[in-house]
Coordinates of C-alpha atoms in Angstrom, one line a residue:
Chain A
M1 CA -30.2 13.2 -12.3
A2 CA -27.8 12.4 -9.5
L3 CA -27.0 15.9 -8.2
D4 CA -28.6 19.3 -8.6
F5 CA -25.5 21.3 -9.3
L6 CA -27.6 24.6 -9.3
Q7 CA -28.4 24.0 -5.7
I8 CA -24.8 23.2 -4.8
R9 CA -23.5 26.2 -6.7
E10 CA -25.5 28.6 -4.6
Q11 CA -24.3 27.0 -1.4
V12 CA -20.7 27.0 -2.6
R13 CA -21.0 30.7 -3.4
Q14 CA -22.3 31.4 0.2
L15 CA -19.4 29.3 1.6
G16 CA -16.9 31.4 -0.4
E17 CA -18.5 34.7 0.7
N18 CA -18.0 33.9 4.4
A19 CA -14.5 32.3 4.0
P20 CA -12.2 35.4 4.0
L21 CA -13.9 36.8 7.2
R22 CA -13.6 33.5 9.0
E23 CA -10.0 33.0 7.9
Q24 CA -9.1 36.5 9.2
R25 CA -10.7 35.8 12.6
L26 CA -8.9 32.4 12.8
Q27 CA -5.6 33.9 11.8
E28 CA -5.9 36.4 14.7
L29 CA -6.8 33.6 17.0
R30 CA -3.8 31.5 15.9
Q31 CA -1.4 34.4 16.5
Q32 CA -2.9 34.8 20.0
T33 CA -2.6 31.1 20.7
C34 CA 1.1 31.1 19.5
M35 CA 1.8 33.9 21.9
L36 CA 0.1 31.9 24.7
L37 CA 2.3 29.0 23.9
E38 CA 5.4 31.1 24.2
S39 CA 4.3 32.8 27.5
N40 CA 3.3 29.5 29.1
A41 CA 6.2 27.5 27.7
H42 CA 8.2 27.1 30.9
R43 CA 5.2 26.9 33.4
I44 CA 5.4 23.1 33.3
E45 CA 4.7 22.2 36.9
E46 CA 2.2 25.0 37.4
L47 CA 0.2 23.8 34.3
R48 CA 0.3 20.2 35.5
L49 CA -1.1 21.1 38.8
K50 CA -3.8 23.2 37.2
V51 CA -4.9 20.4 34.9
Q52 CA -4.9 17.9 37.7
D53 CA -7.0 20.3 39.8
V54 CA -9.6 20.8 37.0
V55 CA -9.8 17.0 36.4
R56 CA -10.2 16.2 40.1
S57 CA -12.7 18.9 41.0
H58 CA -14.6 20.0 37.8
D59 CA -14.2 17.9 34.7
P60 CA -13.0 14.3 34.9
S61 CA -13.6 14.0 31.1
L62 CA -11.1 16.8 30.3
R63 CA -9.0 15.8 27.2
C64 CA -5.8 17.8 26.9
A65 CA -2.0 17.7 26.7
L66 CA -0.1 17.4 30.0
P67 CA 3.5 18.8 29.9
V68 CA 6.1 16.3 31.2
S69 CA 9.5 17.9 31.5
E70 CA 10.2 19.7 28.2
A71 CA 9.2 23.3 27.6
L72 CA 6.1 23.7 25.5
D73 CA 8.0 25.4 22.6
D74 CA 11.1 23.2 22.7
R75 CA 12.2 21.5 19.5
F76 CA 14.6 18.6 19.0
P77 CA 16.6 17.9 15.9
Q78 CA 16.6 14.6 14.0
P79 CA 19.0 12.2 15.7
D80 CA 21.2 9.7 13.9
L81 CA 19.7 6.5 12.6
P82 CA 20.3 3.5 14.9
P83 CA 22.9 1.2 13.3
Q84 CA 20.9 -2.0 13.4
T85 CA 17.2 -2.1 14.1
T86 CA 14.2 -4.3 13.2
V87 CA 11.2 -2.2 12.2
L88 CA 7.8 -3.8 12.1
A89 CA 4.6 -2.1 10.8
A90 CA 1.1 -3.5 10.7
D91 CA -2.3 -2.5 9.2
G92 CA -5.6 -4.2 8.8
S93 CA -8.7 -4.3 6.7
Q94 CA -12.0 -6.2 7.0
I95 CA -15.0 -7.4 5.1
A96 CA -18.2 -6.7 7.1
P97 CA -21.0 -9.2 6.9
D98 CA -23.4 -8.2 4.2
R99 CA -27.0 -9.4 4.4
H100 CA -27.5 -8.5 0.7
A101 CA -24.8 -10.9 -0.5
E102 CA -25.4 -14.5 -1.4
V103 CA -23.4 -15.8 1.6
E104 CA -22.9 -14.0 4.9
Y105 CA -19.4 -13.9 6.3
G106 CA -16.9 -11.5 7.8
L107 CA -13.2 -11.3 7.4
T108 CA -10.2 -9.5 8.9
N109 CA -6.9 -9.3 7.2
V110 CA -3.8 -8.0 8.9
G111 CA -0.6 -7.2 7.0
V112 CA 2.7 -7.0 8.7
I113 CA 5.9 -6.0 7.1
R114 CA 9.4 -6.3 8.6
M115 CA 12.5 -4.4 7.6
V116 CA 15.9 -4.6 9.2
Y117 CA 18.0 -1.4 9.1
G118 CA 21.6 -2.1 8.6
S119 CA 20.9 -5.2 6.6
D120 CA 20.7 -5.7 2.8
A121 CA 17.9 -8.2 3.1
P122 CA 14.6 -7.1 1.5
P123 CA 11.6 -6.5 3.7
E124 CA 9.4 -9.4 4.4
T125 CA 5.6 -9.2 4.3
T126 CA 3.1 -11.5 6.1
A127 CA -0.7 -11.5 6.0
F128 CA -2.9 -13.0 8.7
T129 CA -6.5 -13.7 7.5
R130 CA -9.4 -14.8 9.7
L131 CA -12.8 -15.7 8.3
F132 CA -15.9 -15.3 10.4
Y133 CA -18.7 -17.6 9.4
D134 CA -21.8 -19.2 11.0
E135 CA -21.9 -18.8 14.8
D136 CA -18.8 -16.6 14.7
L137 CA -21.0 -13.9 13.2
Y138 CA -23.4 -13.5 16.0
T139 CA -23.5 -12.1 19.5
S140 CA -26.4 -12.2 21.9
T141 CA -27.7 -9.0 20.5
G142 CA -27.7 -10.2 16.9
M143 CA -25.3 -10.0 13.9
M144 CA -21.8 -8.8 14.7
S145 CA -21.6 -5.0 14.2
D146 CA -19.0 -3.2 12.0
A147 CA -17.5 -1.7 15.2
L148 CA -16.9 -5.2 16.7
L149 CA -15.3 -6.4 13.5
A150 CA -13.1 -3.3 13.5
L151 CA -12.2 -4.0 17.2
R152 CA -11.2 -7.6 16.4
R153 CA -9.1 -6.3 13.4
D154 CA -7.3 -3.7 15.7
L155 CA -6.6 -6.3 18.3
N156 CA -5.3 -8.8 15.7
E157 CA -2.9 -6.0 14.3
R158 CA -1.4 -5.5 17.7
T159 CA -1.2 -9.1 18.6
M160 CA 0.5 -10.0 15.4
L161 CA 3.0 -7.2 15.9
A162 CA 3.8 -8.4 19.4
R163 CA 4.2 -11.9 18.2
Q164 CA 6.6 -10.9 15.4
A165 CA 8.5 -8.5 17.7
A166 CA 9.1 -11.3 20.2
Q167 CA 10.8 -13.3 17.4
A168 CA 12.8 -10.4 15.9
T169 CA 16.4 -9.4 16.6
P170 CA 16.4 -6.5 19.1
P171 CA 16.2 -3.5 19.1
V172 CA 12.7 -3.5 17.6
I173 CA 10.5 -0.6 16.6
T174 CA 6.8 -1.3 15.8
F175 CA 4.2 1.1 14.6
T176 CA 0.6 1.2 13.4
D177 CA -1.5 3.8 11.7
G178 CA -3.6 6.0 14.0
L179 CA -4.0 6.2 17.7
M180 CA -2.4 3.8 20.1
E181 CA -5.5 3.3 22.2
I182 CA -8.0 0.9 20.7
Y183 CA -11.3 2.6 19.9
A184 CA -14.5 2.0 21.9
S185 CA -17.2 2.8 19.5
K186 CA -20.6 3.9 20.8
E187 CA -22.1 1.2 18.7
L188 CA -20.7 -1.4 21.0
V189 CA -23.5 -2.2 23.4
G190 CA -24.6 -5.2 25.4
E191 CA -22.4 -8.3 24.8
E192 CA -20.3 -6.3 22.4
S193 CA -19.5 -3.8 25.1
S194 CA -18.2 -6.7 27.3
E195 CA -16.2 -8.0 24.3
F196 CA -14.6 -4.5 24.1
Q197 CA -13.6 -4.8 27.8
K198 CA -12.1 -8.3 27.1
S199 CA -10.3 -7.0 24.0
L200 CA -9.0 -4.0 26.0
A201 CA -7.6 -6.4 28.6
E202 CA -5.9 -8.5 25.9
Y203 CA -4.5 -5.3 24.3
L204 CA -3.0 -4.1 27.6
D205 CA -1.4 -7.6 28.0
V206 CA 0.1 -7.1 24.5
L207 CA 1.5 -3.7 25.5
F208 CA 3.0 -5.2 28.7
Q209 CA 4.6 -7.9 26.6
M210 CA 6.1 -5.3 24.3
Q211 CA 7.4 -3.3 27.3
S212 CA 9.0 -6.4 28.8
L213 CA 10.7 -7.1 25.5
G214 CA 12.0 -3.6 25.4
V215 CA 10.1 -2.9 22.1
I216 CA 9.7 0.7 21.0
T217 CA 6.1 1.0 19.9
A218 CA 4.1 3.9 18.4
G219 CA 0.9 5.0 16.7
Y220 CA 1.4 7.4 13.7
V221 CA -1.3 10.0 13.0
D222 CA -0.9 11.7 9.6
K223 CA -2.4 15.2 9.3
P224 CA -3.5 15.4 12.9
G225 CA -6.6 17.3 13.7
T226 CA -6.3 17.4 17.5
N227 CA -6.2 20.4 19.8
L228 CA -4.7 18.8 23.0
V229 CA -2.1 21.5 23.5
V230 CA -4.6 24.2 22.6
R231 CA -7.0 22.8 25.2
L232 CA -4.1 22.9 27.7
L233 CA -3.6 26.6 26.9
E234 CA -7.4 27.2 27.3
V235 CA -7.0 25.7 30.8
A236 CA -4.0 27.8 31.4
I237 CA -5.8 31.1 30.7
T238 CA -8.9 30.1 32.7
P239 CA -9.1 31.9 36.1
E240 CA -9.5 29.5 39.0
A241 CA -12.9 31.1 39.8
E242 CA -14.2 29.9 36.4
F243 CA -13.0 26.3 36.5
S244 CA -16.5 25.1 37.1
E245 CA -17.4 26.4 33.6
I246 CA -14.4 24.8 31.9
K247 CA -16.5 22.3 29.8
K248 CA -18.2 25.3 28.1
R249 CA -15.1 27.5 27.8
H250 CA -13.5 27.2 24.4
P251 CA -12.0 30.6 23.7
L252 CA -9.5 29.2 21.2
R253 CA -12.0 27.0 19.3
G254 CA -10.9 26.6 15.6
V255 CA -7.2 26.5 16.4
Y256 CA -5.4 23.2 16.2
D257 CA -2.1 22.0 17.6
I258 CA -0.5 21.9 14.2
D259 CA -1.2 25.7 13.9
L260 CA 1.2 26.1 16.9
Y261 CA 3.9 23.7 15.7
Y262 CA 4.0 24.3 11.9
P263 CA 5.8 27.7 12.5
L264 CA 8.0 26.2 15.2
L265 CA 9.4 22.9 13.9
G266 CA 12.1 22.7 11.2
A267 CA 12.4 19.7 8.9
G268 CA 13.1 16.6 10.9
E269 CA 12.4 18.2 14.3
R270 CA 10.1 17.0 17.0
S271 CA 8.1 18.9 19.6
P272 CA 8.3 18.3 23.3
V273 CA 6.7 15.1 24.6
F274 CA 3.3 15.5 26.3
A275 CA 1.3 13.1 28.3
V276 CA -2.4 12.6 27.3
Q277 CA -4.9 13.7 29.9
S278 CA -8.2 11.9 29.0
P279 CA -10.7 9.5 30.5
S280 CA -8.6 6.7 29.1
S281 CA -5.7 7.8 31.4
K282 CA -7.4 5.5 34.0
V283 CA -7.0 2.5 31.7
Y284 CA -3.5 3.2 30.3
T285 CA -1.6 3.6 33.5
G286 CA 2.1 3.4 34.6
P287 CA 4.4 2.4 31.8
L288 CA 1.4 2.2 29.4
S289 CA 0.2 5.7 30.0
L290 CA -0.2 7.5 26.7
H291 CA 2.1 10.3 25.5
F292 CA 2.6 12.0 22.2
F293 CA 4.8 14.5 20.2
Y294 CA 4.5 16.3 16.9
L295 CA 7.0 15.6 14.2
N296 CA 7.9 17.6 11.1
V297 CA 8.3 14.8 8.6
G298 CA 8.5 17.3 5.7
R299 CA 11.4 19.0 3.9
P300 CA 12.9 22.4 4.3
G301 CA 10.3 24.8 2.9
R302 CA 7.5 22.2 2.9
A303 CA 6.7 21.2 6.4
W304 CA 4.3 18.3 7.1
L305 CA 3.3 17.4 10.6
A306 CA 2.4 14.1 12.1
R307 CA 1.4 13.2 15.7
V308 CA 3.2 10.3 17.2
E309 CA 1.6 8.4 20.1
I310 CA 3.9 6.5 22.4
P311 CA 3.6 4.7 25.8
A312 CA 5.4 6.0 28.9
W313 CA 8.1 3.4 28.7
V314 CA 9.2 4.9 25.4
A315 CA 8.6 8.5 26.4
E316 CA 10.8 8.2 29.4
N317 CA 13.7 6.5 27.6
P318 CA 15.8 9.1 25.7
R319 CA 17.5 6.5 23.5
M320 CA 14.2 4.8 22.5
L321 CA 12.7 8.2 21.8
D322 CA 15.6 9.2 19.6
D323 CA 15.6 5.9 17.7
L324 CA 11.9 6.2 17.0
H325 CA 12.3 9.8 15.9
A326 CA 15.1 9.0 13.5
V327 CA 13.5 5.9 12.0
L328 CA 10.1 7.7 11.4
I329 CA 11.9 10.6 9.6
H330 CA 13.8 8.2 7.5
Q331 CA 10.7 6.2 6.7
C332 CA 8.8 9.3 5.6
R333 CA 11.7 10.5 3.4
V334 CA 11.6 7.2 1.5
M335 CA 8.2 8.3 0.2
G336 CA 9.5 11.5 -1.4
S337 CA 7.2 14.4 -2.0
R338 CA 4.3 13.0 0.2
P339 CA 5.9 12.0 3.5
Y340 CA 4.3 9.0 5.2
P341 CA 6.1 6.0 6.7
Y342 CA 7.0 3.6 3.8
L343 CA 6.4 0.5 5.9
L344 CA 3.0 1.7 7.0
H345 CA 2.0 2.2 3.4
R346 CA 3.3 -1.3 2.5
A347 CA 1.5 -2.8 5.5
H348 CA -1.7 -1.2 4.2
E349 CA -1.1 -2.6 0.7
T350 CA -0.5 -6.1 2.2
A351 CA -3.7 -5.9 4.3
L352 CA -6.0 -4.3 1.8
V353 CA -8.8 -6.6 0.5
S354 CA -9.9 -5.3 -2.9
L355 CA -13.5 -5.5 -4.2
Q356 CA -12.3 -8.1 -6.7
E357 CA -10.8 -10.3 -3.9
K358 CA -14.0 -9.9 -1.9
E359 CA -16.0 -11.3 -4.9
Q360 CA -13.5 -14.2 -5.2
I361 CA -13.9 -15.1 -1.5
T362 CA -17.7 -15.0 -1.9
A363 CA -17.5 -17.2 -4.9
M364 CA -15.1 -19.6 -3.1
I365 CA -17.5 -20.0 -0.2
A366 CA -20.5 -20.4 -2.4
L367 CA -18.7 -23.1 -4.4
E368 CA -17.6 -25.0 -1.3
L369 CA -21.2 -24.9 0.1
R370 CA -22.7 -26.1 -3.2
R371 CA -20.0 -28.9 -3.5
R372 CA -21.3 -30.2 -0.1
G373 CA -24.9 -30.0 -1.2
V374 CA -25.7 -27.0 1.0
K375 CA -28.2 -24.5 -0.4
V376 CA -26.7 -21.1 -1.1
G377 CA -28.7 -18.0 -0.7
E378 CA -29.3 -15.4 -3.4
Q379 CA -28.0 -11.9 -3.7
S380 CA -30.7 -9.4 -2.8
S381 CA -32.6 -7.8 -5.7
K382 CA -31.5 -4.4 -4.4
Q383 CA -27.8 -5.4 -4.6
A384 CA -28.2 -7.0 -8.0
A385 CA -29.8 -3.8 -9.3
K386 CA -26.9 -1.8 -8.0
E387 CA -24.4 -4.0 -9.8
L388 CA -26.2 -3.7 -13.2
S389 CA -23.7 -2.4 -15.7
S390 CA -24.2 1.1 -17.0
R391 CA -25.5 1.5 -20.6
A392 CA -22.9 0.2 -23.0
R393 CA -21.6 2.2 -25.9
Y394 CA -22.6 0.9 -29.4
E395 CA -19.4 0.0 -31.2
G396 CA -20.8 -2.0 -34.1
Chain B
M1 CA 13.9 -29.8 -24.3
T2 CA 12.9 -26.3 -23.1
T3 CA 13.2 -26.0 -19.3
I4 CA 13.8 -22.3 -18.5
E5 CA 10.6 -20.8 -17.2
I6 CA 10.2 -17.1 -17.9
G7 CA 6.6 -16.4 -16.8
R8 CA 3.0 -17.2 -17.2
M9 CA 0.3 -16.3 -19.7
L10 CA -1.7 -13.2 -19.0
R11 CA -3.8 -12.9 -22.1
A12 CA -3.6 -14.3 -25.6
G13 CA -5.0 -14.3 -29.1
T14 CA -4.3 -16.3 -32.2
S15 CA -1.6 -14.0 -33.5
G16 CA 0.1 -13.1 -30.2
F17 CA 0.1 -13.3 -26.4
V18 CA 1.3 -11.4 -23.3
V19 CA 3.3 -13.0 -20.6
G20 CA 3.7 -11.8 -17.0
C21 CA 6.7 -12.4 -14.9
R22 CA 8.3 -11.2 -11.7
V23 CA 11.1 -8.6 -11.9
S24 CA 13.5 -11.2 -10.5
Q25 CA 12.8 -13.4 -13.5
L26 CA 13.7 -10.7 -16.0
N27 CA 17.4 -11.5 -16.5
L28 CA 16.6 -14.4 -18.8
P29 CA 14.3 -13.3 -21.6
S30 CA 15.5 -10.8 -24.2
F31 CA 14.0 -8.9 -27.1
G32 CA 13.8 -11.1 -30.2
A33 CA 14.1 -14.4 -28.2
L34 CA 12.1 -17.5 -29.3
V35 CA 9.8 -18.8 -26.6
S36 CA 7.3 -21.7 -26.5
V37 CA 4.2 -22.6 -24.6
P38 CA 3.9 -26.4 -24.3
L39 CA 0.2 -27.5 -24.2
E40 CA -1.4 -30.9 -24.1
D41 CA -0.4 -33.9 -26.2
G42 CA 2.8 -32.5 -27.6
Y43 CA 1.0 -29.4 -29.0
Q44 CA 3.1 -26.3 -28.4
V45 CA 3.0 -22.7 -29.6
Y46 CA 6.1 -20.7 -30.6
G47 CA 6.5 -17.0 -30.5
L48 CA 9.1 -14.1 -30.6
I49 CA 9.3 -11.6 -27.8
H50 CA 8.8 -8.2 -29.5
D51 CA 8.3 -6.0 -26.4
I52 CA 9.2 -6.1 -22.7
H53 CA 7.6 -3.4 -20.6
I54 CA 7.4 -2.6 -16.9
D55 CA 4.3 -0.8 -15.6
D56 CA 4.5 1.8 -12.9
D57 CA 2.0 2.5 -10.2
G58 CA 1.3 5.3 -7.7
L59 CA 3.8 4.2 -5.1
V60 CA 6.6 3.9 -7.7
R61 CA 5.9 7.3 -9.1
Q62 CA 6.1 8.7 -5.6
L63 CA 9.3 6.9 -4.6
V64 CA 11.1 8.4 -7.5
T65 CA 10.5 11.9 -6.0
A66 CA 12.7 10.9 -3.0
D67 CA 16.3 12.1 -2.8
G68 CA 17.6 8.6 -2.9
V69 CA 15.9 5.2 -2.9
D70 CA 17.3 2.6 -0.3
A71 CA 18.5 -0.7 -1.6
A72 CA 16.0 -2.4 0.7
V73 CA 13.1 -0.4 -0.7
I74 CA 14.1 -1.3 -4.3
A75 CA 14.3 -5.0 -3.3
D76 CA 10.9 -4.8 -1.6
N77 CA 9.4 -3.3 -4.8
R78 CA 11.0 -5.9 -7.0
L79 CA 10.4 -9.0 -4.9
N80 CA 7.3 -8.4 -2.8
R81 CA 5.1 -6.0 -4.7
N82 CA 2.6 -7.0 -7.3
V83 CA 4.1 -5.2 -10.3
P84 CA 4.6 -7.7 -13.1
V85 CA 6.8 -7.3 -16.0
E86 CA 4.9 -7.9 -19.2
M87 CA 6.3 -9.4 -22.4
S88 CA 4.5 -9.2 -25.6
V89 CA 5.0 -12.2 -27.9
L90 CA 4.3 -12.5 -31.6
T91 CA 3.1 -16.0 -32.5
V92 CA 5.2 -17.5 -35.3
G93 CA 4.2 -21.1 -35.4
Y94 CA 3.3 -24.3 -33.5
Q95 CA 4.2 -27.9 -33.2
Q96 CA 1.8 -30.8 -33.4
D97 CA 2.4 -34.5 -33.5
G98 CA 6.1 -33.9 -33.6
R99 CA 5.8 -31.7 -36.7
I100 CA 6.6 -27.9 -36.8
Y101 CA 4.3 -25.6 -38.7
H102 CA 5.1 -22.0 -39.6
L103 CA 1.4 -21.2 -39.4
L104 CA -0.8 -19.5 -36.9
P105 CA -1.8 -22.1 -34.2
P106 CA -5.3 -23.7 -34.2
R107 CA -6.0 -22.2 -30.7
P108 CA -4.0 -19.9 -28.5
P109 CA -2.5 -20.8 -25.1
L110 CA -4.7 -20.2 -22.0
S111 CA -4.4 -18.0 -18.9
L112 CA -1.5 -18.9 -16.6
D113 CA 0.0 -21.4 -19.0
M114 CA 3.8 -21.5 -18.4
I115 CA 6.1 -19.9 -21.0
Y116 CA 9.6 -21.3 -21.6
L117 CA 12.6 -19.9 -23.2
C118 CA 13.6 -22.1 -26.2
S119 CA 16.9 -24.0 -25.9
A120 CA 19.5 -23.8 -28.6
E121 CA 18.3 -27.1 -30.0
D122 CA 14.6 -25.8 -30.1
I123 CA 15.7 -22.6 -31.9
R124 CA 17.7 -24.7 -34.4
R125 CA 14.8 -27.1 -35.1
F126 CA 12.2 -24.3 -35.5
T127 CA 14.2 -22.0 -37.7
A128 CA 15.7 -24.8 -39.9
D129 CA 12.3 -26.3 -40.6
G130 CA 10.8 -25.5 -44.0
R131 CA 11.7 -22.4 -45.9
F132 CA 11.5 -19.5 -43.4
G133 CA 7.7 -19.4 -43.5
Y134 CA 7.5 -17.9 -40.0
L135 CA 9.2 -14.7 -41.3
R136 CA 5.9 -13.6 -42.9
H137 CA 4.3 -13.3 -39.5
I138 CA 7.0 -10.8 -38.5
L139 CA 6.8 -8.9 -41.8
R140 CA 3.0 -8.6 -41.5
A141 CA 3.2 -6.9 -38.0
K142 CA 3.3 -3.3 -39.4
D143 CA 2.9 -1.7 -36.0
L144 CA 6.0 -3.4 -34.6
P145 CA 9.7 -2.5 -35.1
V146 CA 10.1 -5.2 -37.7
G147 CA 13.7 -4.5 -38.7
E148 CA 14.8 -4.6 -35.0
I149 CA 12.9 -7.8 -34.2
L150 CA 14.4 -9.5 -37.3
A151 CA 17.9 -8.3 -36.5
A152 CA 17.7 -9.6 -32.9
H153 CA 16.2 -12.9 -34.0
V154 CA 18.6 -13.5 -36.9
Q155 CA 21.6 -12.7 -34.6
Q156 CA 20.4 -15.2 -31.9
A157 CA 19.5 -17.9 -34.4
Q158 CA 22.7 -17.5 -36.4
A159 CA 24.7 -18.1 -33.2
V160 CA 22.9 -21.4 -32.7
H161 CA 23.2 -22.5 -36.3
A162 CA 26.9 -21.5 -36.5
S163 CA 27.8 -23.6 -33.5
A164 CA 25.8 -26.5 -35.0
G165 CA 28.0 -26.3 -38.2
N166 CA 25.8 -24.2 -40.4
P167 CA 27.5 -20.8 -40.7
D168 CA 25.4 -19.7 -43.7
W169 CA 22.0 -19.7 -42.1
A170 CA 21.9 -15.9 -41.7
V171 CA 22.7 -15.5 -45.4
S172 CA 19.9 -17.8 -46.4
A173 CA 17.5 -16.0 -44.1
T174 CA 18.5 -12.6 -45.5
K175 CA 18.0 -13.9 -49.1
E176 CA 14.5 -15.1 -48.1
L177 CA 13.7 -11.6 -46.6
I178 CA 14.8 -9.9 -49.8
V179 CA 12.5 -12.2 -51.8
L180 CA 9.6 -11.5 -49.4
L181 CA 10.1 -7.8 -49.4
R182 CA 10.9 -7.4 -53.1
D183 CA 7.7 -5.3 -53.7
D184 CA 8.2 -3.1 -50.6
Y185 CA 11.4 -1.2 -51.1
P186 CA 11.1 1.1 -47.9
S187 CA 10.6 -2.0 -45.6
L188 CA 13.4 -3.9 -47.3
M189 CA 15.8 -1.1 -46.8
S190 CA 14.8 -0.7 -43.2
V191 CA 15.2 -4.5 -42.5
L192 CA 18.6 -4.6 -44.4
S193 CA 19.8 -1.6 -42.5
A194 CA 19.0 -3.3 -39.1
L195 CA 20.7 -6.6 -40.3
T196 CA 23.8 -4.6 -41.4
D197 CA 24.1 -3.4 -37.8
V198 CA 24.2 -7.0 -36.6
F199 CA 26.4 -8.4 -39.5
P200 CA 28.5 -5.4 -40.7
S201 CA 30.5 -7.7 -43.1

């Protein structure tokens, strides 16, 4: 038997029993947070100084929103679409090395799609595939980790975008799914950690190239679960005398930023732009410093929020900001009832490596090795057992 | 000689096969059209298209919920996405050593074999050979819209024969159908009704 549903049923019952009370408490907390947003909406400079003070003197790892120039509860309507714009989106997938397979290899596949607004030409898709085999698979600490492969995939995504952006007719907008900053997994240790530093330096170069080309770039986060603005409000209500305890103070825990902006933003509207205060602020500096805004990509009566990360050179340029805002809303509307940028979905489709394709690649490698007289390993017994077909139905 | 490619073989059996093509190739084949699959050494299989269908997927189902679909998005889906059009073909005969047989072929075509639309000369040769033996394959396909397939096929073949100086081909084909269906009055009436829509006079 796979699951003991009797055990689960009891735990689900307990979960349901506590839910109404928890929801009521959260609802009160959300209302309180919304009122805090309103009362602090115009204290922009004061809040900036307060955050900077906390970071400098008490918690350098503080992660929160930093107001820039727009009031915390400002909202901005959807601008007109730019007349002619090249839009590029990229996504990636990977096959991690599997010691249970008959051959060990890794693979990254990046899909890029290009669409030109104001042109009748159909979008163009391109895939960039890289196979990792033999020595490529190892670092001084052993087999390449999943995190390192993911890092290489992320860097490839951004590099390919920059390369295509350089060849495209301006103005150019590029976006990827998720955060703009590349992720430093805790799994990356030893040589892999220094590889992260190298990849980070390459990524910063890519961003500088995009800035010099005047490219509008963004990271799109669907259904965001961050509390950066809420954390800012927690700092706002903390008396100066209690700053030393700021790491432990979370009076608004359980409330997310989207709880503040769902009631505020109408269809197509964006929130104010905030800067990101985080340890990575030391890495992404000047024109590359990270900013974000919330965007209601839903329809009237059915709001849906996304968080859009942008670098400072886009945040500080009203035309770039407007073009990005308008294009993202248009892209999401293409998808109808479940808003998400169409081109990001298509980039994902282009990049995706299916299980069937993975099996084909494994067979291709095994065939090539056998053709050259190289002994090919065997699939582990554990994997073979997992792949046994389930009991067949008798149809005779 | 048949030269217009309309797709490639997806799956096949002795009595029929399914062809896949891109949406951009779809303007050529039509319901009831005669197609051929040239194989090795002059062996080729003939069939009639009896169904053309276009599968949906999750993205297409979602796109139709949008207020409008941009021309670029439509073009992207038709040209770049892996959504093949499938055509089902009923096998009606084959050619071997230069001779046409209105029999089921010795073996079916294989995956990814290219399928061609028959030229006017191919249609004339295939349908003029023998005594309409291939019609029994159509009449045996009880699950298919037999009357509609016959009407579409007779219309296309008649146009070819008429331009080759044989205006009575459709009359001969109809007489043969009446003979073949003489013991199946409901089917005969259904087929004649469909043919009357094509040739009212």
